[in-house]
Short mmCIF file of C-alpha atoms in Angstrom, two decimals:
data_model
loop_
_atom_site.label_atom_id
_atom_site.label_comp_id
_atom_site.label_asym_id
_atom_site.label_seq_id
_atom_site.Cartn_x
_atom_site.Cartn_y
_atom_site.Cartn_z
CA MET U 22 -33.38 2.98 2.81
CA GLU U 23 -29.96 3.25 4.28
CA THR U 24 -28.25 6.63 3.73
CA TYR U 25 -24.52 7.03 3.94
CA LYS U 26 -23.41 10.51 4.64
CA ILE U 27 -20.08 11.16 2.84
CA ALA U 28 -17.92 14.25 3.27
CA VAL U 29 -16.17 15.08 0.04
CA VAL U 30 -12.81 16.93 0.12
CA ALA U 31 -11.89 16.88 -3.52
CA GLY U 32 -8.88 18.96 -2.80
CA ASP U 33 -6.33 20.22 -5.42
CA GLY U 34 -5.25 19.62 -8.95
CA VAL U 35 -6.87 16.69 -10.53
CA GLY U 36 -8.63 15.84 -7.37
CA PRO U 37 -12.06 17.34 -8.15
CA GLU U 38 -11.99 15.80 -11.66
CA VAL U 39 -11.44 12.23 -10.42
CA ILE U 40 -13.66 12.45 -7.41
CA ALA U 41 -16.54 13.63 -9.53
CA GLU U 42 -16.34 10.38 -11.50
CA GLY U 43 -16.17 8.28 -8.34
CA MET U 44 -19.27 10.03 -6.99
CA LYS U 45 -21.01 9.34 -10.31
CA VAL U 46 -20.14 5.60 -10.03
CA LEU U 47 -21.22 5.38 -6.39
CA ASN U 48 -24.63 7.06 -7.13
CA LYS U 49 -25.16 4.56 -9.97
CA VAL U 50 -24.30 1.63 -7.65
CA ALA U 51 -26.77 2.86 -5.11
CA GLU U 52 -29.46 3.29 -7.82
CA LEU U 53 -28.96 -0.19 -9.18
CA ASP U 54 -29.10 -1.63 -5.72
CA GLY U 55 -32.02 0.21 -4.37
CA SER U 56 -31.44 -0.49 -0.70
CA PHE U 57 -29.08 2.42 0.05
CA ARG U 58 -28.12 5.83 -1.15
CA PHE U 59 -25.28 8.29 -0.86
CA GLU U 60 -25.58 11.85 0.46
CA PHE U 61 -22.50 13.83 -0.49
CA THR U 62 -21.54 17.05 1.15
CA GLU U 63 -18.59 18.89 -0.49
CA PHE U 64 -15.97 20.99 1.32
CA PRO U 65 -13.58 23.41 -0.50
CA TRP U 66 -10.66 22.65 1.65
CA GLY U 67 -7.14 22.22 0.30
CA CYS U 68 -4.31 24.44 -1.09
CA GLU U 69 -6.45 26.96 -2.86
CA TYR U 70 -8.42 27.45 0.28
CA TYR U 71 -5.11 27.90 2.14
CA LEU U 72 -3.97 30.56 -0.25
CA LYS U 73 -7.20 32.48 0.40
CA THR U 74 -7.54 31.92 4.09
CA GLY U 75 -4.18 30.76 5.44
CA LYS U 76 -5.80 27.46 6.55
CA MET U 77 -6.03 24.07 4.87
CA MET U 78 -9.47 23.54 6.49
CA ASP U 79 -11.82 25.36 8.74
CA ASP U 80 -10.96 25.65 12.45
CA ASP U 81 -13.91 23.38 13.29
CA GLY U 82 -13.21 21.08 10.28
CA ILE U 83 -12.50 17.91 12.34
CA GLU U 84 -15.70 18.43 14.32
CA THR U 85 -17.62 18.94 11.18
CA LEU U 86 -16.22 15.78 9.54
CA SER U 87 -16.90 13.71 12.66
CA LYS U 88 -20.60 13.79 11.83
CA PHE U 89 -20.17 11.91 8.56
CA ASP U 90 -20.03 8.08 7.91
CA ALA U 91 -16.89 8.35 5.66
CA ILE U 92 -14.74 10.85 3.87
CA TYR U 93 -13.93 10.74 0.16
CA LEU U 94 -10.61 12.61 -0.47
CA GLY U 95 -9.29 13.64 -3.83
CA ALA U 96 -5.77 14.91 -3.67
CA VAL U 97 -3.81 17.53 -1.64
CA GLY U 98 -0.91 19.64 -2.95
CA MET U 99 -0.13 22.45 -5.42
CA PRO U 100 2.88 24.78 -6.22
CA GLY U 101 3.08 27.74 -3.87
CA VAL U 102 2.09 25.81 -0.75
CA PRO U 103 4.90 23.81 1.13
CA ASP U 104 4.23 20.13 0.98
CA HIS U 105 4.59 19.69 4.69
CA VAL U 106 1.98 22.34 5.27
CA SER U 107 -0.63 20.81 2.82
CA LEU U 108 0.02 17.30 4.28
CA TRP U 109 0.17 18.04 7.92
CA ASP U 110 -2.73 20.45 8.10
CA LEU U 111 -5.23 18.34 6.23
CA LEU U 112 -4.50 14.72 5.29
CA LEU U 113 -2.37 13.70 8.25
CA ARG U 114 -4.55 15.71 10.57
CA ILE U 115 -7.61 13.79 9.51
CA ARG U 116 -5.83 10.47 9.84
CA HIS U 117 -4.51 11.32 13.28
CA ASP U 118 -7.56 13.01 14.78
CA PHE U 119 -9.87 10.13 13.58
CA ASP U 120 -7.41 7.38 14.66
CA GLU U 121 -7.45 5.94 11.13
CA TYR U 122 -4.51 3.70 12.08
CA VAL U 123 -5.04 1.10 9.38
CA ASN U 124 -4.05 2.05 5.85
CA VAL U 125 -5.12 -0.54 3.36
CA ARG U 126 -3.54 -0.46 -0.11
CA PRO U 127 -4.38 -3.16 -2.63
CA VAL U 128 -1.53 -4.06 -5.08
CA LYS U 129 -3.31 -6.33 -7.68
CA LEU U 130 -2.56 -6.67 -11.33
CA LEU U 131 -5.81 -6.80 -13.22
CA ASP U 132 -6.41 -8.02 -16.81
CA GLY U 133 -5.78 -5.06 -19.15
CA ALA U 134 -3.52 -3.16 -16.77
CA PRO U 135 0.00 -2.33 -18.11
CA CYS U 136 2.84 -4.02 -16.22
CA PRO U 137 6.55 -3.13 -16.72
CA LEU U 138 7.63 -6.60 -15.36
CA ALA U 139 8.31 -9.12 -18.15
CA GLY U 140 6.14 -12.22 -18.13
CA CYS U 141 3.86 -11.05 -15.28
CA LYS U 142 0.19 -11.81 -15.68
CA LYS U 143 -2.95 -11.57 -13.67
CA GLY U 144 -2.60 -13.52 -10.42
CA ASP U 145 1.29 -12.95 -10.21
CA ILE U 146 0.72 -9.68 -8.39
CA ASP U 147 -2.07 -9.94 -5.84
CA MET U 148 -1.32 -8.47 -2.41
CA ILE U 149 -2.77 -6.24 0.29
CA VAL U 150 -0.39 -3.96 2.05
CA ILE U 151 -1.39 -2.98 5.68
CA ARG U 152 0.44 0.10 6.67
CA GLU U 153 0.57 1.52 10.13
CA ASN U 154 -1.09 4.93 9.67
CA SER U 155 -0.99 6.89 12.89
CA GLU U 156 2.56 7.09 14.34
CA GLY U 157 5.93 5.62 13.43
CA GLU U 158 8.15 7.86 11.30
CA TYR U 159 5.19 10.20 10.54
CA ALA U 160 4.47 10.96 14.25
CA GLY U 161 5.64 14.46 13.80
CA ALA U 162 8.01 14.21 16.78
CA GLY U 163 11.35 15.97 16.77
CA ASP U 164 13.17 19.31 17.07
CA TRP U 165 15.06 21.92 15.10
CA LEU U 166 17.87 23.24 17.07
CA TYR U 167 20.16 26.28 16.35
CA LYS U 168 18.21 27.10 13.18
CA GLY U 169 20.14 28.98 10.60
CA GLN U 170 23.39 28.58 12.54
CA PRO U 171 26.47 26.64 11.48
CA ASN U 172 25.79 24.13 14.22
CA GLU U 173 22.28 23.56 13.12
CA VAL U 174 20.76 20.26 14.12
CA VAL U 175 17.40 18.60 13.21
CA LEU U 176 15.87 15.58 15.03
CA GLN U 177 13.07 13.45 13.45
CA THR U 178 11.93 10.94 15.94
CA GLY U 179 9.94 7.85 15.00
CA VAL U 180 7.37 6.87 17.59
CA PHE U 181 6.52 3.19 18.08
CA SER U 182 4.22 2.48 20.96
CA ARG U 183 3.42 -1.08 21.89
CA HIS U 184 -0.33 -0.15 21.60
CA GLY U 185 0.21 1.22 18.07
CA THR U 186 2.53 -1.43 16.80
CA GLU U 187 0.61 -4.39 18.28
CA ARG U 188 -2.84 -3.35 16.95
CA ILE U 189 -1.66 -2.86 13.34
CA ILE U 190 0.17 -6.25 13.43
CA ARG U 191 -2.79 -7.99 14.96
CA TYR U 192 -5.07 -6.48 12.26
CA ALA U 193 -2.86 -7.94 9.64
CA TYR U 194 -2.74 -11.31 11.29
CA GLU U 195 -6.59 -11.32 11.55
CA LEU U 196 -6.79 -10.45 7.81
CA ALA U 197 -4.32 -13.18 6.82
CA ARG U 198 -6.33 -15.76 8.89
CA LYS U 199 -9.63 -14.62 7.39
CA GLU U 200 -8.23 -14.72 3.83
CA LYS U 201 -6.18 -17.83 4.46
CA LYS U 202 -3.11 -16.17 3.10
CA SER U 203 0.51 -15.71 4.19
CA LEU U 204 1.72 -12.64 6.13
CA THR U 205 4.99 -10.80 5.41
CA SER U 206 6.36 -8.22 7.92
CA ILE U 207 8.61 -5.63 6.32
CA SER U 208 11.02 -3.77 8.60
CA LYS U 209 14.71 -2.78 8.95
CA GLY U 210 15.85 -4.26 12.20
CA ASN U 211 19.46 -4.52 11.28
CA ALA U 212 19.98 -0.71 11.03
CA LEU U 213 17.10 0.82 13.09
CA ASN U 214 18.18 -0.88 16.25
CA TYR U 215 15.34 0.39 18.45
CA SER U 216 12.14 0.96 16.47
CA MET U 217 12.42 -1.92 13.99
CA VAL U 218 13.92 -4.37 16.53
CA PHE U 219 10.89 -3.66 18.61
CA TRP U 220 8.58 -4.02 15.52
CA ASP U 221 10.10 -7.49 14.76
CA GLN U 222 9.69 -8.52 18.34
CA VAL U 223 6.01 -7.62 18.54
CA PHE U 224 5.42 -9.37 15.14
CA GLU U 225 6.91 -12.57 16.61
CA GLU U 226 4.98 -12.22 19.86
CA VAL U 227 1.58 -11.73 18.25
CA GLY U 228 2.29 -14.43 15.81
CA LYS U 229 2.19 -16.95 18.56
CA GLU U 230 -1.48 -16.44 18.70
CA TYR U 231 -1.84 -17.28 15.09
CA PRO U 232 -0.06 -20.57 14.50
CA ASP U 233 -2.22 -21.24 11.41
CA VAL U 234 -0.81 -18.15 9.59
CA GLU U 235 2.30 -18.65 7.47
CA THR U 236 4.69 -15.85 8.33
CA HIS U 237 7.82 -14.20 6.69
CA SER U 238 9.97 -11.26 7.75
CA LEU U 239 12.04 -9.20 5.33
CA LEU U 240 14.26 -6.11 5.41
CA VAL U 241 12.71 -3.28 3.47
CA ASP U 242 15.54 -3.21 0.94
CA ALA U 243 15.23 -6.90 0.21
CA ALA U 244 11.43 -6.63 0.07
CA SER U 245 11.74 -3.89 -2.52
CA MET U 246 13.88 -6.10 -4.63
CA PHE U 247 11.39 -9.00 -4.39
CA PHE U 248 8.50 -6.68 -5.26
CA VAL U 249 10.13 -6.45 -8.68
CA LYS U 250 11.78 -9.89 -9.00
CA ASN U 251 9.26 -12.10 -7.32
CA PRO U 252 6.00 -10.37 -6.41
CA GLN U 253 4.23 -13.66 -6.30
CA ARG U 254 5.74 -14.33 -2.78
CA PHE U 255 3.61 -11.59 -1.30
CA GLU U 256 -0.01 -11.95 -0.19
CA ILE U 257 -0.66 -9.94 3.01
CA VAL U 258 2.09 -7.46 4.01
CA VAL U 259 2.30 -5.37 7.18
CA THR U 260 4.75 -2.59 7.58
CA SER U 261 5.44 0.80 9.25
CA ASN U 262 4.10 4.23 8.12
CA LEU U 263 7.17 5.36 6.09
CA PHE U 264 8.02 1.97 4.55
CA GLY U 265 4.36 1.42 3.69
CA ASP U 266 4.14 4.72 1.99
CA ILE U 267 7.19 4.01 -0.25
CA ILE U 268 6.64 0.29 -1.07
CA THR U 269 2.99 0.89 -2.13
CA ASP U 270 4.08 3.39 -4.69
CA LEU U 271 6.44 0.71 -5.95
CA GLY U 272 3.59 -1.63 -5.89
CA ALA U 273 1.40 0.77 -7.94
CA ALA U 274 4.20 1.00 -10.48
CA ILE U 275 4.29 -2.79 -11.06
CA SER U 276 0.55 -3.25 -11.12
CA GLY U 277 -0.75 -0.64 -13.56
CA GLY U 278 0.59 2.71 -12.48
CA MET U 279 -0.52 5.41 -10.11
CA GLY U 280 -3.78 5.91 -12.07
CA LEU U 281 -4.97 2.63 -10.51
CA ALA U 282 -3.68 3.18 -7.02
CA ALA U 283 -6.19 3.35 -4.23
CA GLY U 284 -6.08 3.54 -0.44
CA ALA U 285 -8.46 3.23 2.50
CA ASN U 286 -7.66 4.84 5.86
CA LEU U 287 -9.63 2.91 8.41
CA ASN U 288 -10.73 3.29 12.02
CA PRO U 289 -11.86 -0.30 12.41
CA GLU U 290 -13.71 0.30 15.65
CA ARG U 291 -15.82 2.91 13.70
CA LYS U 292 -15.69 5.48 16.50
CA PHE U 293 -14.70 7.95 13.83
CA PRO U 294 -15.22 8.20 10.01
CA SER U 295 -12.85 6.34 7.73
CA MET U 296 -11.38 8.02 4.68
CA PHE U 297 -11.02 6.63 1.14
CA GLU U 298 -8.73 8.10 -1.57
CA PRO U 299 -6.96 7.56 -4.81
CA ILE U 300 -3.31 7.91 -3.86
CA HIS U 301 -1.79 9.31 -7.15
CA GLY U 302 -1.56 12.97 -5.86
CA SER U 303 -2.77 16.21 -7.35
CA ALA U 304 -0.73 16.11 -10.45
CA PRO U 305 -0.94 19.91 -11.06
CA ASP U 306 0.70 19.73 -14.46
CA ILE U 307 -2.36 18.03 -15.98
CA ALA U 308 -5.04 19.60 -13.85
CA GLY U 309 -7.77 21.16 -15.99
CA LYS U 310 -6.86 19.16 -19.01
CA LYS U 311 -9.52 16.53 -18.38
CA ILE U 312 -7.05 13.75 -18.98
CA SER U 313 -6.57 12.47 -15.39
CA ASN U 314 -7.35 8.73 -14.86
CA PRO U 315 -10.42 8.24 -12.58
CA LEU U 316 -10.03 4.51 -12.16
CA ALA U 317 -8.13 4.83 -8.87
CA SER U 318 -10.98 6.89 -7.49
CA VAL U 319 -13.41 4.12 -8.62
CA TRP U 320 -11.14 1.55 -6.88
CA SER U 321 -11.20 3.57 -3.66
CA ALA U 322 -15.05 3.80 -4.08
CA SER U 323 -14.95 0.05 -4.16
CA GLN U 324 -13.15 -0.01 -0.84
CA MET U 325 -15.82 2.30 0.54
CA LEU U 326 -18.49 -0.19 -0.57
CA ASP U 327 -16.60 -2.99 1.22
CA PHE U 328 -16.37 -0.88 4.40
CA PHE U 329 -20.11 -0.44 4.38
CA GLY U 330 -20.76 -4.19 4.05
CA HIS U 331 -21.45 -4.18 0.30
CA GLU U 332 -18.59 -6.39 -0.68
CA ASP U 333 -20.47 -7.84 -3.65
CA TRP U 334 -20.68 -4.32 -5.19
CA GLY U 335 -17.13 -3.61 -4.22
CA LYS U 336 -15.95 -6.80 -6.06
CA LYS U 337 -18.22 -5.88 -9.07
CA LEU U 338 -16.55 -2.45 -9.37
CA ILE U 339 -13.13 -4.18 -9.61
CA ASP U 340 -14.53 -6.45 -12.26
CA VAL U 341 -15.85 -3.35 -14.10
CA ILE U 342 -12.43 -1.62 -13.95
CA GLU U 343 -10.93 -4.77 -15.45
CA ARG U 344 -13.35 -4.95 -18.36
CA VAL U 345 -12.93 -1.25 -19.09
CA MET U 346 -9.27 -1.75 -19.38
CA VAL U 347 -9.54 -4.94 -21.50
CA GLU U 348 -12.06 -3.46 -23.96
CA LYS U 349 -10.14 -0.22 -24.26
CA LYS U 350 -13.09 1.76 -25.56
CA ALA U 351 -12.40 4.66 -23.17
CA LEU U 352 -9.03 5.08 -21.48
CA THR U 353 -7.07 8.15 -20.50
CA PRO U 354 -3.69 8.90 -22.18
CA ASP U 355 -1.69 7.39 -19.35
CA MET U 356 -3.17 4.03 -20.31
CA GLY U 357 -2.72 4.55 -24.10
CA GLY U 358 -6.20 6.00 -24.76
CA THR U 359 -7.54 9.26 -25.84
CA ALA U 360 -10.64 9.49 -23.59
CA THR U 361 -11.31 12.43 -21.14
CA THR U 362 -11.75 11.74 -17.51
CA ASP U 363 -15.57 12.01 -17.60
CA GLN U 364 -15.73 9.72 -20.72
CA VAL U 365 -13.96 7.05 -18.62
CA GLY U 366 -16.34 7.62 -15.79
CA ASP U 367 -19.28 7.28 -18.22
CA GLU U 368 -17.76 4.03 -19.57
CA VAL U 369 -17.50 2.57 -16.08
CA VAL U 370 -21.20 3.37 -15.46
CA ARG U 371 -22.10 1.90 -18.86
CA VAL U 372 -20.23 -1.38 -18.17
CA LEU U 373 -21.56 -1.50 -14.56
CA CYS U 374 -25.19 -1.30 -15.87
CA GLU U 375 -24.36 -3.91 -18.56
CA MET U 376 -22.87 -6.34 -16.05
CA GLN U 377 -25.78 -5.92 -13.60
#
């Protein structure tokens, strides 16, 4: 029997609540399949750990995580810890050190999911956003000069290497070819006259190798407008680190809300573990109330199953999420229900077993 060793960093706020339900669902999938199992090892890292130790993770945390097949992350962030500390010392460090340069965020409207766009139905919003995840605007390069003085200056430098830009764009082209879908590049070449002009150039260069792929290029402001006015035009989307971060939150808003937003941080070469996470954040205002929506963590579990080659189970979990939302027997308050987090997890397991 195949054993997948999963490092669990449930993190802060509602993270432990939703990740517990994701683990419950993954264990049930493994039980129903019978050919593989999950071995979860939990680590207490996050903001509470930082307040106790002054560190977001152990000094040898990266070395420890490197021994696992994948990482299941809950959420990071809480009042009292600066956001740049919690982000850079845990989440971004993992992404960087494990070269998880592909961020995959599905933006898909399912049956039963609330949608603020008039007239939108299932099939109208169905895209995959491929976000560059290792450099760009989040490279951490820059300087802070004359700090605290009247002539204070800060420099935040975006880093776009040919290696990093080409590999993410090529990944998106390969996915578009495999899925037989169009590919849209989102940039801002009219204003960012170095980084985004370079991005557009590489997109065009790589595209010559994929004449069978229909392509489009949009400025990020126009793309944001079309996400709302005409989301049907997007199938596969590729964009930079910052733009991808922003437009996928917009994508979540139009396709069911942050409670359904999932993301995968992939090292496609599998030299290092990849990481899977709901992207809704730690929501400290509702932590402990047991009303957080675990469906995003189930969706990220579906991405993990896809990564391990169990696409049939990955798809089945999406079907289960859809049925849970349509039947409305157990939904959290953000989706108009009264169920607790664990009750929704139990309902997912029940429907999963029924659909098996």
